[in-house]
JSON list of C-alpha atoms in Angstrom, two decimals:
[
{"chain": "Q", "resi": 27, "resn": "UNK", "atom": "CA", "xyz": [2.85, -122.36, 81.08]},
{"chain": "Q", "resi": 28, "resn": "UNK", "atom": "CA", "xyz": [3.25, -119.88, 83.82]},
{"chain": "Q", "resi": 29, "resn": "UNK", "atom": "CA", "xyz": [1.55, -119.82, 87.28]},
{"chain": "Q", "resi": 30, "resn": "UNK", "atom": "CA", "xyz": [0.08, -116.57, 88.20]},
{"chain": "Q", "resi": 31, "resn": "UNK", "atom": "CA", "xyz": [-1.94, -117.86, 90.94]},
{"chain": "Q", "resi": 32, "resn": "UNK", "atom": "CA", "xyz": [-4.84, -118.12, 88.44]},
{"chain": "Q", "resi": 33, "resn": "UNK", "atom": "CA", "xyz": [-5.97, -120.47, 85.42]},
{"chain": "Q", "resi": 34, "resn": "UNK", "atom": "CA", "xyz": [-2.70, -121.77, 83.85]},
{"chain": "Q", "resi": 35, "resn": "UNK", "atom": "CA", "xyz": [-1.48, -119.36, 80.93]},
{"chain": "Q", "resi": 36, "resn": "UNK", "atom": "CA", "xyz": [-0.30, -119.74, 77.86]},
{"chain": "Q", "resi": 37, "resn": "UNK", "atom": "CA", "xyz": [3.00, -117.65, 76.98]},
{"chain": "Q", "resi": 38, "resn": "UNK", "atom": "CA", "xyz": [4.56, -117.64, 73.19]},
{"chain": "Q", "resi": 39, "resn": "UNK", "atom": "CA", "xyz": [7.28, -116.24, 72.10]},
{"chain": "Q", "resi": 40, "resn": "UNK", "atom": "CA", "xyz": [7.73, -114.30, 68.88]},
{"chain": "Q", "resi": 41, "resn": "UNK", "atom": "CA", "xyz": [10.57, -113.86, 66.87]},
{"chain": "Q", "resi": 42, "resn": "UNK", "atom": "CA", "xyz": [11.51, -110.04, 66.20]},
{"chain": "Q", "resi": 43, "resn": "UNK", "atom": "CA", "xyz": [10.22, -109.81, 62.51]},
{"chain": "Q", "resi": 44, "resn": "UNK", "atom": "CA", "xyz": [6.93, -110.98, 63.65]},
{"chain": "Q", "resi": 45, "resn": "UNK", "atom": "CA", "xyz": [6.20, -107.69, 65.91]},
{"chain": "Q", "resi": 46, "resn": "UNK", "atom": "CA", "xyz": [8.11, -105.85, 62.36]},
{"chain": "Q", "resi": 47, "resn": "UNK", "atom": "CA", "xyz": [5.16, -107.33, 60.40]},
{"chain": "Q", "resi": 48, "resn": "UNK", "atom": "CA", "xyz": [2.56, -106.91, 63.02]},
{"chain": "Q", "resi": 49, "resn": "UNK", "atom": "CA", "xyz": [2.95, -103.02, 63.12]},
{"chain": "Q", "resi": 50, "resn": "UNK", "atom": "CA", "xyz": [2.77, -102.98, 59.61]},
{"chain": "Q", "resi": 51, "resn": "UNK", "atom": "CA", "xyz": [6.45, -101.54, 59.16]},
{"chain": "Q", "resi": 52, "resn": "UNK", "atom": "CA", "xyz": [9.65, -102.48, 56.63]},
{"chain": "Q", "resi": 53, "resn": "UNK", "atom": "CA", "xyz": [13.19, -103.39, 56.19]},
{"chain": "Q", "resi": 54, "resn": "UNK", "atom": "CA", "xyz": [13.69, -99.89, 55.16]},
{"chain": "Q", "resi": 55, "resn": "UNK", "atom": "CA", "xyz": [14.60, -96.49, 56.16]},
{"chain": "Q", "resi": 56, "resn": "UNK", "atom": "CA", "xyz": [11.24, -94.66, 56.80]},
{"chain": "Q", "resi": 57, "resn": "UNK", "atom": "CA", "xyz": [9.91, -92.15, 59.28]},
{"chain": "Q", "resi": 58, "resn": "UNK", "atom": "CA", "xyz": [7.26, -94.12, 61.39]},
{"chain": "Q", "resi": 59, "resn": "UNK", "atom": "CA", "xyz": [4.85, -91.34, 61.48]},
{"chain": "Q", "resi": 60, "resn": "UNK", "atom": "CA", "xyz": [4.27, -91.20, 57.62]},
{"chain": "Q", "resi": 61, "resn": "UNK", "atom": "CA", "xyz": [3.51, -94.99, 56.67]},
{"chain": "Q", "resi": 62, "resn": "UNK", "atom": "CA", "xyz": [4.17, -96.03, 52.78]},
{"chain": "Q", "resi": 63, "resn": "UNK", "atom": "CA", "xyz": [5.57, -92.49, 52.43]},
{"chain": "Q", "resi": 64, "resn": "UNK", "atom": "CA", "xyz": [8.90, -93.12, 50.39]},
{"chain": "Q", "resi": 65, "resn": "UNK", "atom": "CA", "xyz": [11.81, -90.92, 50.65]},
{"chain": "Q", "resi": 66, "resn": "UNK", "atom": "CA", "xyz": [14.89, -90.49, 48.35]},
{"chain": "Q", "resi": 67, "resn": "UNK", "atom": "CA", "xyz": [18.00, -91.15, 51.50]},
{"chain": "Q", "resi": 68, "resn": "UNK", "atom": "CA", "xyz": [20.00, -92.67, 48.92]},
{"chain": "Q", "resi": 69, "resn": "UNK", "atom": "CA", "xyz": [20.24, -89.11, 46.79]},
{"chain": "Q", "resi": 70, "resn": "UNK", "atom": "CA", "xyz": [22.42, -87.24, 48.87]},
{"chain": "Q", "resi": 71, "resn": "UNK", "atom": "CA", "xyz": [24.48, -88.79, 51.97]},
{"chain": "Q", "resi": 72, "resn": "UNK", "atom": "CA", "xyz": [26.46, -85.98, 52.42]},
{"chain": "Q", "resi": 73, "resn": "UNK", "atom": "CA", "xyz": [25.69, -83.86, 55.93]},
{"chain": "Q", "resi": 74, "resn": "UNK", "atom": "CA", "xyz": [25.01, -80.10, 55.49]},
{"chain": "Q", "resi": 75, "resn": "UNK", "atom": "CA", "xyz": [26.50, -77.97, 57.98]},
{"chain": "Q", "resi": 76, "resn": "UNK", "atom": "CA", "xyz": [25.92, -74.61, 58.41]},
{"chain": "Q", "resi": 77, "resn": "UNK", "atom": "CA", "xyz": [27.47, -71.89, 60.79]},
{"chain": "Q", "resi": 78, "resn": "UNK", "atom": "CA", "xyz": [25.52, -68.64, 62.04]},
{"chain": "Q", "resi": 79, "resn": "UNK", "atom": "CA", "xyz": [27.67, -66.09, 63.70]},
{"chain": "Q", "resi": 80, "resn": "UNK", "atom": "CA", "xyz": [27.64, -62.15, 63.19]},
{"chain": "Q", "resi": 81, "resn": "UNK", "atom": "CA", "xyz": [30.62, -60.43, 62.30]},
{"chain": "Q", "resi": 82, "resn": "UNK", "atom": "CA", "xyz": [31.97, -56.64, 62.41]},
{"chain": "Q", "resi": 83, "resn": "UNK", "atom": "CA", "xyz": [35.31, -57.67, 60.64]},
{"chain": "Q", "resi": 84, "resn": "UNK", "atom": "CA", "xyz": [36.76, -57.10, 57.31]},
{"chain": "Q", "resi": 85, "resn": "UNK", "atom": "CA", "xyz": [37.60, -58.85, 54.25]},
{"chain": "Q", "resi": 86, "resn": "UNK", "atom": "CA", "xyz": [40.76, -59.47, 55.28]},
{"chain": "Q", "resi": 87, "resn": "UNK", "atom": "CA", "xyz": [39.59, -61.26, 58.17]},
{"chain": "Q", "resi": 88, "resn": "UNK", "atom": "CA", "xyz": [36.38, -62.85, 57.21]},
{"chain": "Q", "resi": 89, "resn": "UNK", "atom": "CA", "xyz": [37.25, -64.68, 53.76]},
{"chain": "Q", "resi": 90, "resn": "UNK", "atom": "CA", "xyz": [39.90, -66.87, 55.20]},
{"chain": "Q", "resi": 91, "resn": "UNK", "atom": "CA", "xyz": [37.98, -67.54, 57.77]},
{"chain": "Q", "resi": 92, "resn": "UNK", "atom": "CA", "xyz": [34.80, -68.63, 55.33]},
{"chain": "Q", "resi": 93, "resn": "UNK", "atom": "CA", "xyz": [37.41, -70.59, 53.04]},
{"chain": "Q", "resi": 94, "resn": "UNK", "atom": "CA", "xyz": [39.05, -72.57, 56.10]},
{"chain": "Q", "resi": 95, "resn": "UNK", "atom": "CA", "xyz": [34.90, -73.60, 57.14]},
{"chain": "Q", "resi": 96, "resn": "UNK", "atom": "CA", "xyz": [34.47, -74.12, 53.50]},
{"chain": "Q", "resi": 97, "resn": "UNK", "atom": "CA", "xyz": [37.43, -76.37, 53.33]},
{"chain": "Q", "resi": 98, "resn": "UNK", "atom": "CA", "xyz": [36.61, -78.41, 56.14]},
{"chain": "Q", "resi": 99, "resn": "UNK", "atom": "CA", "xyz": [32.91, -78.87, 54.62]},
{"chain": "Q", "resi": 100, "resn": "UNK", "atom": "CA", "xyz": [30.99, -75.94, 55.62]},
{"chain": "Q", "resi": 101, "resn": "UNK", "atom": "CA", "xyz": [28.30, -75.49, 53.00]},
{"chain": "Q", "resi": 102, "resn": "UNK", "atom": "CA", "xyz": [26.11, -72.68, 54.26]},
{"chain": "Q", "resi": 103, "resn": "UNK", "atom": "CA", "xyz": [27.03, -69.09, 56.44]},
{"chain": "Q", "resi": 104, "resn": "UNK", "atom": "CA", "xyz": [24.38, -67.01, 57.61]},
{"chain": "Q", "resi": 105, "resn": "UNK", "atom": "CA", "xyz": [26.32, -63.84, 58.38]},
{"chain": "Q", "resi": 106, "resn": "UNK", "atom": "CA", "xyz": [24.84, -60.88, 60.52]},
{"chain": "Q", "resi": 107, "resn": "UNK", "atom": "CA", "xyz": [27.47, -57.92, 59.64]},
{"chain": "Q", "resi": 108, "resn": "UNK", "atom": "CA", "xyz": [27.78, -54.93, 61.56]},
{"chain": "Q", "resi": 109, "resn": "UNK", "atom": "CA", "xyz": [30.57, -52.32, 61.64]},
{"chain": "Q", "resi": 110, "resn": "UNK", "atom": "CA", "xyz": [33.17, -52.87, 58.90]},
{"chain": "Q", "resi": 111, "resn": "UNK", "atom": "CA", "xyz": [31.42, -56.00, 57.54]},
{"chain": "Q", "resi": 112, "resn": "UNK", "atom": "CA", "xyz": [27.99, -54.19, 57.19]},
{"chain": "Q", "resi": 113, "resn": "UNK", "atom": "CA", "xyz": [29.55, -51.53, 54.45]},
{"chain": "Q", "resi": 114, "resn": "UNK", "atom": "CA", "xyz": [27.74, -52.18, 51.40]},
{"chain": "Q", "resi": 115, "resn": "UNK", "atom": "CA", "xyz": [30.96, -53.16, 49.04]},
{"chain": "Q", "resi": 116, "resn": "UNK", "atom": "CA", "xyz": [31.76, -55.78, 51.84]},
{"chain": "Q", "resi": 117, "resn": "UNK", "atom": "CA", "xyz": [28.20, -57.30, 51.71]},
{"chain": "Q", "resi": 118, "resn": "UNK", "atom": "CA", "xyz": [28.18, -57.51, 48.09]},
{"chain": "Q", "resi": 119, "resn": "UNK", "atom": "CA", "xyz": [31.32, -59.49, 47.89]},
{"chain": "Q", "resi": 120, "resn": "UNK", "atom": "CA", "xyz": [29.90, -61.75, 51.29]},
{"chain": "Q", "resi": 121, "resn": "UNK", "atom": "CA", "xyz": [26.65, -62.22, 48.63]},
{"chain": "Q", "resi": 122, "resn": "UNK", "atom": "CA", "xyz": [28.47, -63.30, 45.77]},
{"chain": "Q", "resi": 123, "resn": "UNK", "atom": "CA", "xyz": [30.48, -66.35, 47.61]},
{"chain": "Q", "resi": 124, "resn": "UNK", "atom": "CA", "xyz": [27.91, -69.01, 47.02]},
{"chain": "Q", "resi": 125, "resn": "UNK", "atom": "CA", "xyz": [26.07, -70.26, 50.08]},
{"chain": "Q", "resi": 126, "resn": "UNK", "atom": "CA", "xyz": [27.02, -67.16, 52.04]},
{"chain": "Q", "resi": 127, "resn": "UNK", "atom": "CA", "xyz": [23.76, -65.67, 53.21]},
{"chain": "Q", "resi": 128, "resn": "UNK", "atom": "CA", "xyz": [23.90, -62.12, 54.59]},
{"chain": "Q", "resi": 129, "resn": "UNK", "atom": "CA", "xyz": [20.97, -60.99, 57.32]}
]
């Protein structure tokens, strides 16, 4: 009982799983705004990164630096090329590294 100056009331305490149950929510992973939507987190626990820079330098410059990020677990470029880079023989050998994007 607590005293609020008023009629006696009457305070229970709940045990965390009973406010889980109460909002109608699971033990797992889901986004809150899409209730009994089911998502597959368990297919693929690997992060994606992805670098977007622009470049104006050559081959000789550029694909080390791609394998290095590639290496380290880059999966995705988006490359804006200008100068050197934006030659079309460059860009086609940019395109043909898979997940190298050129805009």
């Amino acid at each position: 009982m607590v005293d609020l100056g008023g009629p006696p009331v009457q305070v229970s305490h709940s045990s965390g799983s009973d406010c889980v149950d109460l909002l109608g929510r699971s033990h797992s992973p889901s986004f809150p705004y899409y209730k009994d939507w089911k998502f597959d987190y368990m297919s693929d626990l690997r992060p994606k990164i992805c670098i977007q820079t622009s470049t104006s330098a050559g081959l000789e410059q550029t694909l080390p630096w791609i394998f290095y990020h590639k290496v380290i677990g880059v999966s995705t470029f988006f490359l804006f090329v200008e100068g050197k880079a934006a030659s079309p023989n460059v860009s086609k050998v940019f395109e043909s590294i898979p997940g190298v994007k050129v805009i």
